Short mmCIF file of C-alpha atoms and ligand atoms in Angstrom, two decimals:
data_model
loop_
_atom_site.label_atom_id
_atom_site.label_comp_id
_atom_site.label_asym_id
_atom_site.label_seq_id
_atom_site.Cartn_x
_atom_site.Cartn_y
_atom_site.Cartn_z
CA UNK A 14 299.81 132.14 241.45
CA UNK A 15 296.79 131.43 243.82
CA UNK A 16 293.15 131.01 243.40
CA UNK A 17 291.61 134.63 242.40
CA UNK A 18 289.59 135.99 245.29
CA UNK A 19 287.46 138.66 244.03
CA UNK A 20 285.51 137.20 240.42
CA UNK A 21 283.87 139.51 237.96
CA UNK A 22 280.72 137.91 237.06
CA UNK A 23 279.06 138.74 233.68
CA UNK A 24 275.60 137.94 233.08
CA UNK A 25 275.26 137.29 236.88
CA UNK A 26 271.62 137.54 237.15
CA UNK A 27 270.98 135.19 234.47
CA UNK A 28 270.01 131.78 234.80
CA UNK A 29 273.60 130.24 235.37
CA UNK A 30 275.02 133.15 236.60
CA UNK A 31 272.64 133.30 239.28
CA UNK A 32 273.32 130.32 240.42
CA UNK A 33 276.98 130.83 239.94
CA UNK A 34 276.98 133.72 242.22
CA UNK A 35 275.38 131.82 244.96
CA UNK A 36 278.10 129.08 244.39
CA UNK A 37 280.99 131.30 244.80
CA UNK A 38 279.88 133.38 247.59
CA UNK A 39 279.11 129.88 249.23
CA UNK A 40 283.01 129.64 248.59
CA UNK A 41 284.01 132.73 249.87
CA UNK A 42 284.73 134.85 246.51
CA UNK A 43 284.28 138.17 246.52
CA UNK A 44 282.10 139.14 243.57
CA UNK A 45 281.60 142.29 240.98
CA UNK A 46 278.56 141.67 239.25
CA UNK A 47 277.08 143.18 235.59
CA UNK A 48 274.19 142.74 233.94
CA UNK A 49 271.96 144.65 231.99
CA UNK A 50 268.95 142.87 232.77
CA UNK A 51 268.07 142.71 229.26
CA UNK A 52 267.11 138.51 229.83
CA UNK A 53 266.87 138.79 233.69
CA UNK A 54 265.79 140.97 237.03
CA UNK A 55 267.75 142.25 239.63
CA UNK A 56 265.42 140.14 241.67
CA UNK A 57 267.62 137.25 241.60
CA UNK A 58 270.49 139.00 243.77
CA UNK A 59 267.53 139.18 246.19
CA UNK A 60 267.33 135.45 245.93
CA UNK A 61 271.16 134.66 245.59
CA UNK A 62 271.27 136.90 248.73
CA UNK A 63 269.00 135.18 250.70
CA UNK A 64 270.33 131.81 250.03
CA UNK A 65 273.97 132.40 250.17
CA UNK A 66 273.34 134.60 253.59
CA UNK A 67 275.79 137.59 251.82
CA UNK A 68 275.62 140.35 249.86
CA UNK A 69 276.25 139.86 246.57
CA UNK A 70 278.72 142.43 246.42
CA UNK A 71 278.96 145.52 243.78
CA UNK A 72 276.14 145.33 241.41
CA UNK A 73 276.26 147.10 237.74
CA UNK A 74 273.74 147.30 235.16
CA UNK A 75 275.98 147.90 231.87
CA UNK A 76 275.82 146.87 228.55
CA UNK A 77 278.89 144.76 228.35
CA UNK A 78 279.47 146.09 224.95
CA UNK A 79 280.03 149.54 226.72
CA UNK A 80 283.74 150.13 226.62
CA UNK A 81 283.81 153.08 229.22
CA UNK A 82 281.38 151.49 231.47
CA UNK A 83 283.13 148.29 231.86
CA UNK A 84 286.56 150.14 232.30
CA UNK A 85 285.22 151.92 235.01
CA UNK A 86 284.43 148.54 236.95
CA UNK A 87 287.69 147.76 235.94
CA UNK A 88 289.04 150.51 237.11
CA UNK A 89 287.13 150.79 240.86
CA UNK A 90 288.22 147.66 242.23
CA UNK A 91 290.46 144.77 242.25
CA UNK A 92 289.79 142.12 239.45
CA UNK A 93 291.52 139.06 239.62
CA UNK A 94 289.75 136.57 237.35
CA UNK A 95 286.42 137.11 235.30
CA UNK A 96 283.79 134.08 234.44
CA UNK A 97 281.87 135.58 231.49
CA UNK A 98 278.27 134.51 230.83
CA UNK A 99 276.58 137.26 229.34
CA UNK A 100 275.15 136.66 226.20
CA UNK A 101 272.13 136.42 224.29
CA UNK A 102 271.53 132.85 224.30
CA UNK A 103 268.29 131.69 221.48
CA UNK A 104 269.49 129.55 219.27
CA UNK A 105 266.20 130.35 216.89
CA UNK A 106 266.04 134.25 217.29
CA UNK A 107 269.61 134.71 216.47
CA UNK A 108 268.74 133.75 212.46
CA UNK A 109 266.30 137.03 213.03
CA UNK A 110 268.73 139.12 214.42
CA UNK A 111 272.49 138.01 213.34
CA UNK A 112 273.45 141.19 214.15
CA UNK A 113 272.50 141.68 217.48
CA UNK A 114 273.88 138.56 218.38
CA UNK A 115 277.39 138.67 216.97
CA UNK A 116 277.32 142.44 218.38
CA UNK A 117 276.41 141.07 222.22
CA UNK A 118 278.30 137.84 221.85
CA UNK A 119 281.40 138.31 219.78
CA UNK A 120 281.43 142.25 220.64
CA UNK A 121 280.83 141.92 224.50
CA UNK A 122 284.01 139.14 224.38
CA UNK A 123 286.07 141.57 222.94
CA UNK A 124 284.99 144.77 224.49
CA UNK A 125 285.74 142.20 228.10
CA UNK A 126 289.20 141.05 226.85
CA UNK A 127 290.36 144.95 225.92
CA UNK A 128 289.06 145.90 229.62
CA UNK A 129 290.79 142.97 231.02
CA UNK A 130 294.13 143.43 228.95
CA UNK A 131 294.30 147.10 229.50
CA UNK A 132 293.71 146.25 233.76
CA UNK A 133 296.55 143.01 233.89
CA UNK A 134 293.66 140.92 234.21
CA UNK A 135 294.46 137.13 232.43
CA UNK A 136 292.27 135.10 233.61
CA UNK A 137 289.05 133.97 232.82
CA UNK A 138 286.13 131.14 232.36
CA UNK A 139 283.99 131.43 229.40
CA UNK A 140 280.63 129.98 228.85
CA UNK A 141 280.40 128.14 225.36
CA UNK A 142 277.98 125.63 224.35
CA UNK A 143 277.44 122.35 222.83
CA UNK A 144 275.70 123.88 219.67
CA UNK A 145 279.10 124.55 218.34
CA UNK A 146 279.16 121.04 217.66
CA UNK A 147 276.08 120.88 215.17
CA UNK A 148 274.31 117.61 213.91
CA UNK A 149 277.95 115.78 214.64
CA UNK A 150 276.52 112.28 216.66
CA UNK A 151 275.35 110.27 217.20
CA UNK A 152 277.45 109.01 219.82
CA UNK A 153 279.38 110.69 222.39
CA UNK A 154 281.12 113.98 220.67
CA UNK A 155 284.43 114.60 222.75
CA UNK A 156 286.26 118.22 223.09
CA UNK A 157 288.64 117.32 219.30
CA UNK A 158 284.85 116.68 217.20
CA UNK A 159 285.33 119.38 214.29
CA UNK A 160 282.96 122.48 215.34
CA UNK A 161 280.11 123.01 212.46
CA UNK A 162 278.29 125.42 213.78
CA UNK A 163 274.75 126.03 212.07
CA UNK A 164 273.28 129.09 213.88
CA UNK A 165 274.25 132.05 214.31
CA UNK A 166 274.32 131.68 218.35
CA UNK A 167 276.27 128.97 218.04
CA UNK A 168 278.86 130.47 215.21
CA UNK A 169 279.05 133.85 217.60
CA UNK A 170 280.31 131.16 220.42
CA UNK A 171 282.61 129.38 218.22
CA UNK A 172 284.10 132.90 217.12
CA UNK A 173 284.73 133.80 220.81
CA UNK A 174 286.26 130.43 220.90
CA UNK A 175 288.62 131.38 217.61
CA UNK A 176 289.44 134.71 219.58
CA UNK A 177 289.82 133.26 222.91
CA UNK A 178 292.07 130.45 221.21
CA UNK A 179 294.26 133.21 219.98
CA UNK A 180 294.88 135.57 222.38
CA UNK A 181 296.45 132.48 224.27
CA UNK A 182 298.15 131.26 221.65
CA UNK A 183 300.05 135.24 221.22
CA UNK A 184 299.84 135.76 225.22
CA UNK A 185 301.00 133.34 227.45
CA UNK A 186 300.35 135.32 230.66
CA UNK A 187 296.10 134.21 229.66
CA UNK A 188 294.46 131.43 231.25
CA UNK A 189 291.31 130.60 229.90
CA UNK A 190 288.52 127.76 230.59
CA UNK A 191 286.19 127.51 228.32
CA UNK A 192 282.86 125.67 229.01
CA UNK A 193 280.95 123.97 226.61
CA UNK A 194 278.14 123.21 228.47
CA UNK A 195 275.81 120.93 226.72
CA UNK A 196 271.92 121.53 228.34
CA UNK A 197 271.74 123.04 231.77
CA UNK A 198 268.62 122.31 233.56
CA UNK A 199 266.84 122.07 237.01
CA UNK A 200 267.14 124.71 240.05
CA UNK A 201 268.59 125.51 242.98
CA UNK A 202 267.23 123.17 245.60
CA UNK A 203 266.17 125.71 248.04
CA UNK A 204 263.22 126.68 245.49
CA UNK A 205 264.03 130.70 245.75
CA UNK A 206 266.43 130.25 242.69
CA UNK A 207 265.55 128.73 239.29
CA UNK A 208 265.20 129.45 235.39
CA UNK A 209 263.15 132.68 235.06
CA UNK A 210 262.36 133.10 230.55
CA UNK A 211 261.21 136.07 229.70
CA UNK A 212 257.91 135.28 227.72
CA UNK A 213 257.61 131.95 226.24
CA UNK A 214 260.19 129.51 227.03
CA UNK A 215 262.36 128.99 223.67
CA UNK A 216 263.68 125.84 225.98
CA UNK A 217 262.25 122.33 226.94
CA UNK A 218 262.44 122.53 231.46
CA UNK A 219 261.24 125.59 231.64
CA UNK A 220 258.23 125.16 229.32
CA UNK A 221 257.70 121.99 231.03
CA UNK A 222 257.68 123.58 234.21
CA UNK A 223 255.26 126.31 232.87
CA UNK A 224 252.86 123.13 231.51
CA UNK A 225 252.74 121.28 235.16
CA UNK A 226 252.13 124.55 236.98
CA UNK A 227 249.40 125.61 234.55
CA UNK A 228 250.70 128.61 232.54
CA UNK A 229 250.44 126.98 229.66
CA UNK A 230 248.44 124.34 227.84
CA UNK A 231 250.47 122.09 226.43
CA UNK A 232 253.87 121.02 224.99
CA UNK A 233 254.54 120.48 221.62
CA UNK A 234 257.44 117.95 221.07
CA UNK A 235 259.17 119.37 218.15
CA UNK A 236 260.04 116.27 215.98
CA UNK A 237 258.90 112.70 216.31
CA UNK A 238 260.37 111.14 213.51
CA UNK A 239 264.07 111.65 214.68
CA UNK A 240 266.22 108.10 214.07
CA UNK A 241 266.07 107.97 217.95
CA UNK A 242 264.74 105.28 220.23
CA UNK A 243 261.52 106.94 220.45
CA UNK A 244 261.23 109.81 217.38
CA UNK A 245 262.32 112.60 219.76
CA UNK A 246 265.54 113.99 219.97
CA UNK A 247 268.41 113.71 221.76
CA UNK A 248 270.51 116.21 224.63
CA UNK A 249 272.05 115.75 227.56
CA UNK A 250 270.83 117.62 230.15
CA UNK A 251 273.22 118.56 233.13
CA UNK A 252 272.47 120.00 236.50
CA UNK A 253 272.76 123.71 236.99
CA UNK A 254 274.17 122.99 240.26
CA UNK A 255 276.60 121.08 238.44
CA UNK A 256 277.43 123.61 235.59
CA UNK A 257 278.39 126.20 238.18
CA UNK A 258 280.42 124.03 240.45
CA UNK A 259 282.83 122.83 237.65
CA UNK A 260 282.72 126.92 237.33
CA UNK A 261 284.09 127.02 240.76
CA UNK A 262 286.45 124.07 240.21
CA UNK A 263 287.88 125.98 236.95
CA UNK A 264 288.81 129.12 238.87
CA UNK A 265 290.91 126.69 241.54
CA UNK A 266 292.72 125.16 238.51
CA UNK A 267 293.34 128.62 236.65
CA UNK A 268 296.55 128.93 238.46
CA UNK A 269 297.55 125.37 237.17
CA UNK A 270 298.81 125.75 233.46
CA UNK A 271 298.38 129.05 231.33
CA UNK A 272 296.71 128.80 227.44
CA UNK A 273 293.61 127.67 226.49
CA UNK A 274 291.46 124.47 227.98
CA UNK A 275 287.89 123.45 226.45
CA UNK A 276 286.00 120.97 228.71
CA UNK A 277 282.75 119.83 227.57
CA UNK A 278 280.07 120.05 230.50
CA UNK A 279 277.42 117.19 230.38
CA UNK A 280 276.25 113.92 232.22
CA UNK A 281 277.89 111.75 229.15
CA UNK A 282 274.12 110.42 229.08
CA UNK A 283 271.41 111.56 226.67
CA UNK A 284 267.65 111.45 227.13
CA UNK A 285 264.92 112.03 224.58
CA UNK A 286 262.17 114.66 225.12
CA UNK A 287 259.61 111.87 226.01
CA UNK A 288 261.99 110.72 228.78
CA UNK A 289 261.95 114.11 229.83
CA UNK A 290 258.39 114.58 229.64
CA UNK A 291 258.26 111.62 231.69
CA UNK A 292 260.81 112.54 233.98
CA UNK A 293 258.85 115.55 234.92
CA UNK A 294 255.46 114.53 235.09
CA UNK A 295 257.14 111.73 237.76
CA UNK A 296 258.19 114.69 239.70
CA UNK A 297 255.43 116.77 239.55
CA UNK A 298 253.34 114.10 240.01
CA UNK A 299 251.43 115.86 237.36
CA UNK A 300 250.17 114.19 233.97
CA UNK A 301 251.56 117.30 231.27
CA UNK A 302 250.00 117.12 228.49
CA UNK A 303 251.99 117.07 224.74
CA UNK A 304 251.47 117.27 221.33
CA UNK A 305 253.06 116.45 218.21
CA UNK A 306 254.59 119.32 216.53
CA UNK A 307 256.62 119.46 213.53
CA UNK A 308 260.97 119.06 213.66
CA UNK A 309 262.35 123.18 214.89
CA UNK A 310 264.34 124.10 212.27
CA UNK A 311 267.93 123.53 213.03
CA UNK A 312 267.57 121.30 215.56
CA UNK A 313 269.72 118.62 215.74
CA UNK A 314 269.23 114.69 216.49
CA UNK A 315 271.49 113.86 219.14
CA UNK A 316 273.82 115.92 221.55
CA UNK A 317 275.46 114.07 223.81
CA UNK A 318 278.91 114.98 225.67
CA UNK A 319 282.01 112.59 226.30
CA UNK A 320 282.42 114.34 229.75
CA UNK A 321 285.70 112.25 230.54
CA UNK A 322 288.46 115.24 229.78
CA UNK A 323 286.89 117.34 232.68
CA UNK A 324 286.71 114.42 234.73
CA UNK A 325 290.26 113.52 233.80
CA UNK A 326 291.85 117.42 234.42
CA UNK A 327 290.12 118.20 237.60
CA UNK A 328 288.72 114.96 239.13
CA UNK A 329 285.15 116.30 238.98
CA UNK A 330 282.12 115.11 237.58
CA UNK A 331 278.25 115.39 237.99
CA UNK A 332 276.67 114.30 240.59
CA UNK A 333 273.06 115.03 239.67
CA UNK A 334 271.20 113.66 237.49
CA UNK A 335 267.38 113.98 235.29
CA UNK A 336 265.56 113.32 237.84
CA UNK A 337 267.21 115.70 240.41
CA UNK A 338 267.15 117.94 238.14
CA UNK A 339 263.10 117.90 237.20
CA UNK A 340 262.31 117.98 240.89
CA UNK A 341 264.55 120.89 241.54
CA UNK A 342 263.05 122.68 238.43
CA UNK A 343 259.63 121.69 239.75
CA UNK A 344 259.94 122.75 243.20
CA UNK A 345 261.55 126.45 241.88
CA UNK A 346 258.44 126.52 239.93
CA UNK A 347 255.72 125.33 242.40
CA UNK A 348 256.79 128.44 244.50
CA UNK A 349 257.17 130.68 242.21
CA UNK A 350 254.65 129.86 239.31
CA UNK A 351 254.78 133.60 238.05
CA UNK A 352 258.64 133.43 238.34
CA UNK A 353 260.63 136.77 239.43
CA UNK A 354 257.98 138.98 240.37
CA UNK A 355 258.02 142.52 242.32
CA UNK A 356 261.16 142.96 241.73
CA UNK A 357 262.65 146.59 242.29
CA UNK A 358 265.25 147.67 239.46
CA UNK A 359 268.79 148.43 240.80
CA UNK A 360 270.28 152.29 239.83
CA UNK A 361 272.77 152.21 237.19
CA UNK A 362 276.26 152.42 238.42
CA UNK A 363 275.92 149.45 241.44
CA UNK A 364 275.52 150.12 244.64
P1 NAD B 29 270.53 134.05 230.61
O1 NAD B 29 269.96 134.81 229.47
O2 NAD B 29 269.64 133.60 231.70
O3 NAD B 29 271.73 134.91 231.27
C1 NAD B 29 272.51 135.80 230.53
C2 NAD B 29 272.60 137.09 231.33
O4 NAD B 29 273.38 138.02 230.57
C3 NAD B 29 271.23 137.72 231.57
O5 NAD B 29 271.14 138.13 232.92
C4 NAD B 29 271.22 138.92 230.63
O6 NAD B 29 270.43 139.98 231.15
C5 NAD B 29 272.69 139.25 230.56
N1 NAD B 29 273.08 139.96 229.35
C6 NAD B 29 272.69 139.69 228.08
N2 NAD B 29 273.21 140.59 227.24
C7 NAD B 29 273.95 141.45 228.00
C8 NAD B 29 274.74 142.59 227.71
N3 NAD B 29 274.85 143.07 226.46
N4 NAD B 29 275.36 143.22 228.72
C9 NAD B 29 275.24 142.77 230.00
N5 NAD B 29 274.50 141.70 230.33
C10 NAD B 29 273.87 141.05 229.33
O7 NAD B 29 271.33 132.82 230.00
P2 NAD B 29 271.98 131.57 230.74
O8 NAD B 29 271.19 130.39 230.39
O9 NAD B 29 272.24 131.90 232.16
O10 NAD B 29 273.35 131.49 229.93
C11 NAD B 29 274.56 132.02 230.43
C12 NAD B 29 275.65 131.79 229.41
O11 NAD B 29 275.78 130.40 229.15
C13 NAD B 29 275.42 132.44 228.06
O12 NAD B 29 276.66 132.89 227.57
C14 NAD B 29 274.89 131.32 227.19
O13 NAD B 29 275.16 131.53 225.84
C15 NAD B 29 275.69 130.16 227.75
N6 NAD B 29 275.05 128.85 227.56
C16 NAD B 29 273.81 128.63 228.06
C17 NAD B 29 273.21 127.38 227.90
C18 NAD B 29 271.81 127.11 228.39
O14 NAD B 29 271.22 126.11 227.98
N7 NAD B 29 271.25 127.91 229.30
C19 NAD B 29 273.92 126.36 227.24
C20 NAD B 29 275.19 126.63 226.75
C21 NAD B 29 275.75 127.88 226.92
C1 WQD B 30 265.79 120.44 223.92
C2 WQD B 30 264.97 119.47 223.08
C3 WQD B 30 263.80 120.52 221.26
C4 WQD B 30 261.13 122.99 223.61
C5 WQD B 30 270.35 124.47 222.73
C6 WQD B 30 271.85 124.45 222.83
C7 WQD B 30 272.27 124.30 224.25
C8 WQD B 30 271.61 125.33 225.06
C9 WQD B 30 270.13 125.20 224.96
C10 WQD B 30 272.85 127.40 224.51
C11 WQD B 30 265.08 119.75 221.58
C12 WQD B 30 262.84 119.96 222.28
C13 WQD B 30 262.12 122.09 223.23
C14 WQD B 30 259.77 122.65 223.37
C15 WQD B 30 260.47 120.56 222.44
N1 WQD B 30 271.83 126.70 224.76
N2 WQD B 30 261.78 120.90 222.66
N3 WQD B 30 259.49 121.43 222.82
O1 WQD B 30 267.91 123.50 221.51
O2 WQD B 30 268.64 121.28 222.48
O3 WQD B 30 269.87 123.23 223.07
O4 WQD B 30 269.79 125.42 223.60
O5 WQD B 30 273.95 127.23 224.20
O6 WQD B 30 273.64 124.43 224.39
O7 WQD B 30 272.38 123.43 222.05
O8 WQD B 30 267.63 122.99 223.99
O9 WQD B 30 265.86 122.97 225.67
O10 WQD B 30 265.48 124.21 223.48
O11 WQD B 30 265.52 121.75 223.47
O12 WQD B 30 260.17 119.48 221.94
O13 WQD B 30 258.86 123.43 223.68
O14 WQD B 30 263.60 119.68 223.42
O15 WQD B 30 263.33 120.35 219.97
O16 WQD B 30 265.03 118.53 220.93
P1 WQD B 30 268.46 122.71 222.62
P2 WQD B 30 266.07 123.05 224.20
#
């Protein structure tokens, strides 16, 4: 079987997806895109447009948890492999709304796979995440560290990994790559593409980004009396640009062996929130001012990949690193300090 051609993107105008449609267009795929701009704005194909120099293809706003509107993508054109990123993705809000989360994330994987099964499509690359991990390190947690989930976000991703995990296991015409990516960060360099929060940033670049440009005040480092080298915690942050190239490379390898593969996306290489804060006032070449703030519950101390399977299975690995990343998130935010704005909606139903 060859490389698929034409990729059903879910969650494309999100921040990964975004950047994975300009990726694979860059690479010639045809893509069918949905979204329902619930955590995004149609503004972004704009961007992805202009950047990639194509269209972006068929665009859809649909619930993914709608059966017959998903079917009917399905059913108007020619699927041959699907990389799945819609979600809701807030590790803190999804203790408010369980619910909501295990209906998007668990019920939009299954409401994809029945869609896919019912139109002969196997193959797919799923975005998981690092938090299904939990407080496992220190040290460097590789793809076989028992999952303990402690969020719901992170359980609803571990239960699309159970389901996932079991459709290959009972059909062996499924290939699926499943990402665990650990902390995506940064932007695409052209500035025109980057990561566009709704409201206050839950997560540490953006608000960053939001603190040098002047939107906000301050940051508040959430914990300072972690057992770290400097009281902050731990992640490892990865390139965006990276995260959707090993996308890319995982749809060239889909054809190689059928089942189930889980690859941990990360640098390997974790830095502290004051490295970051340092790493981004460097770039900025702005001092950003932080506070103290008490530990965010469920937080963990250290998350930090062994990156050496993926590196191992496809001969790929990171190229980018924190600093790369801080100036691409800076320069994204330097032009755009309001983010996404003027943006005119798309009609349901694509175009
Ligand atoms: P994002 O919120 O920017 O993108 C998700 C996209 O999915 C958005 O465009 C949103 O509008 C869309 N969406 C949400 N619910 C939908 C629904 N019911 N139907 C259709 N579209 C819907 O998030 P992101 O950072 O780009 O994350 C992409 C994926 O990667 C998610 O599955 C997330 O859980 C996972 N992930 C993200 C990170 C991270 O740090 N950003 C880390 C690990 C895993
Ligand atoms: C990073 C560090 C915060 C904001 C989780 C998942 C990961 C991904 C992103 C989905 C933490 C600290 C943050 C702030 C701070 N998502 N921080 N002040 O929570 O590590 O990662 O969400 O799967 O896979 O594990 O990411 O960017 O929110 O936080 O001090 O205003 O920065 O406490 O230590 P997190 P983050």
């Amino acid at each position: 079987m060859s490389a698929p051609s034409t990729v059903l993107v879910t969650g494309g105008a999100g921040f990964i997806g975004s950047h994975a449609c300009v990726e694979l267009l860059d690479h010639g795929y045809e893509l069918i895109v949905v979204d329902d701009f619930s955590n995004s704005t149609p503004e972004a194909f704009a961007r992805v447009e202009r950047i990639a120099g194509r269209f972006v293809g068929a665009v859809y706003e649909l619930d993914i948890c709608d059966r017959h509107a998903l079917s009917a993508v399905f059913d108007r054109h020619c699927v041959d492999a699907v990389v799945h990123f819609a979600a809701r993705k807030s590790l803190g809000p999804s203790a408010q709304k369980p619910v909501a989360y295990y209906d998007t994330n668990v019920g939009g994987t299954t409401t994809l796979l029945r869609a896919m099964h019912e139109h002969g499509v196997h193959q797919l690359v799923f975005s998981s995440s690092c938090s299904v991990y939990g407080e496992a390190g220190p040290g460097a947690l590789d793809e076989s560290t028992p999952a303990r989930p402690t969020n719901p976000y992170a359980i609803s991703k571990w239960i699309c990994e159970q389901i996932l995990s079991d459709v290959c296991r009972h059909r062996p015409e499924y290939t699926v790559m499943c990402l665990r990516y650990f902390n995506p960060a940064g932007a695409h360099p052209s500035g025109l593409l980057g990561e566009d929060p709704r409201g206050e940033p839950d997560n540490l670049m953006p608000y960053l980004a939001q603190v040098a440009v002047g939107r906000r005040e301050r940051l508040r480092v959430f914990g300072t009396d972690y057992p770290t080298r400097d009281g902050t915690a731990i992640r490892d942050y990865i390139h965006v640009m990276d995260t959707v190239e090993a996308h890319r490379v995982a749809l060239d390898h889909l054809a190689d062996a059928p089942g189930m593969h889980i690859f941990n996306l990360g640098l390997g290489k974790g830095s502290s929130v004051l490295e970051v804060v340092d790493a981004f006032s460097r770039a900025s070449g702005r001092t950003i001012p932080y506070e103290a703030a008490p530990r965010r519950p469920g937080d963990v101390t250290e998350l930090v990949a062994d990156a050496t399977a993926v590196a191992r299975a496809w001969a790929w690995h990171p190229t980018r690193d924190l600093d790369d990343m801080c100036r691409d998130a800076w320069r994204f935010q330097r032009h755009n300090p309001n983010g996404y704005t003027g943006s005119a909606r798309r009609t349901k139903g694509g175009h």
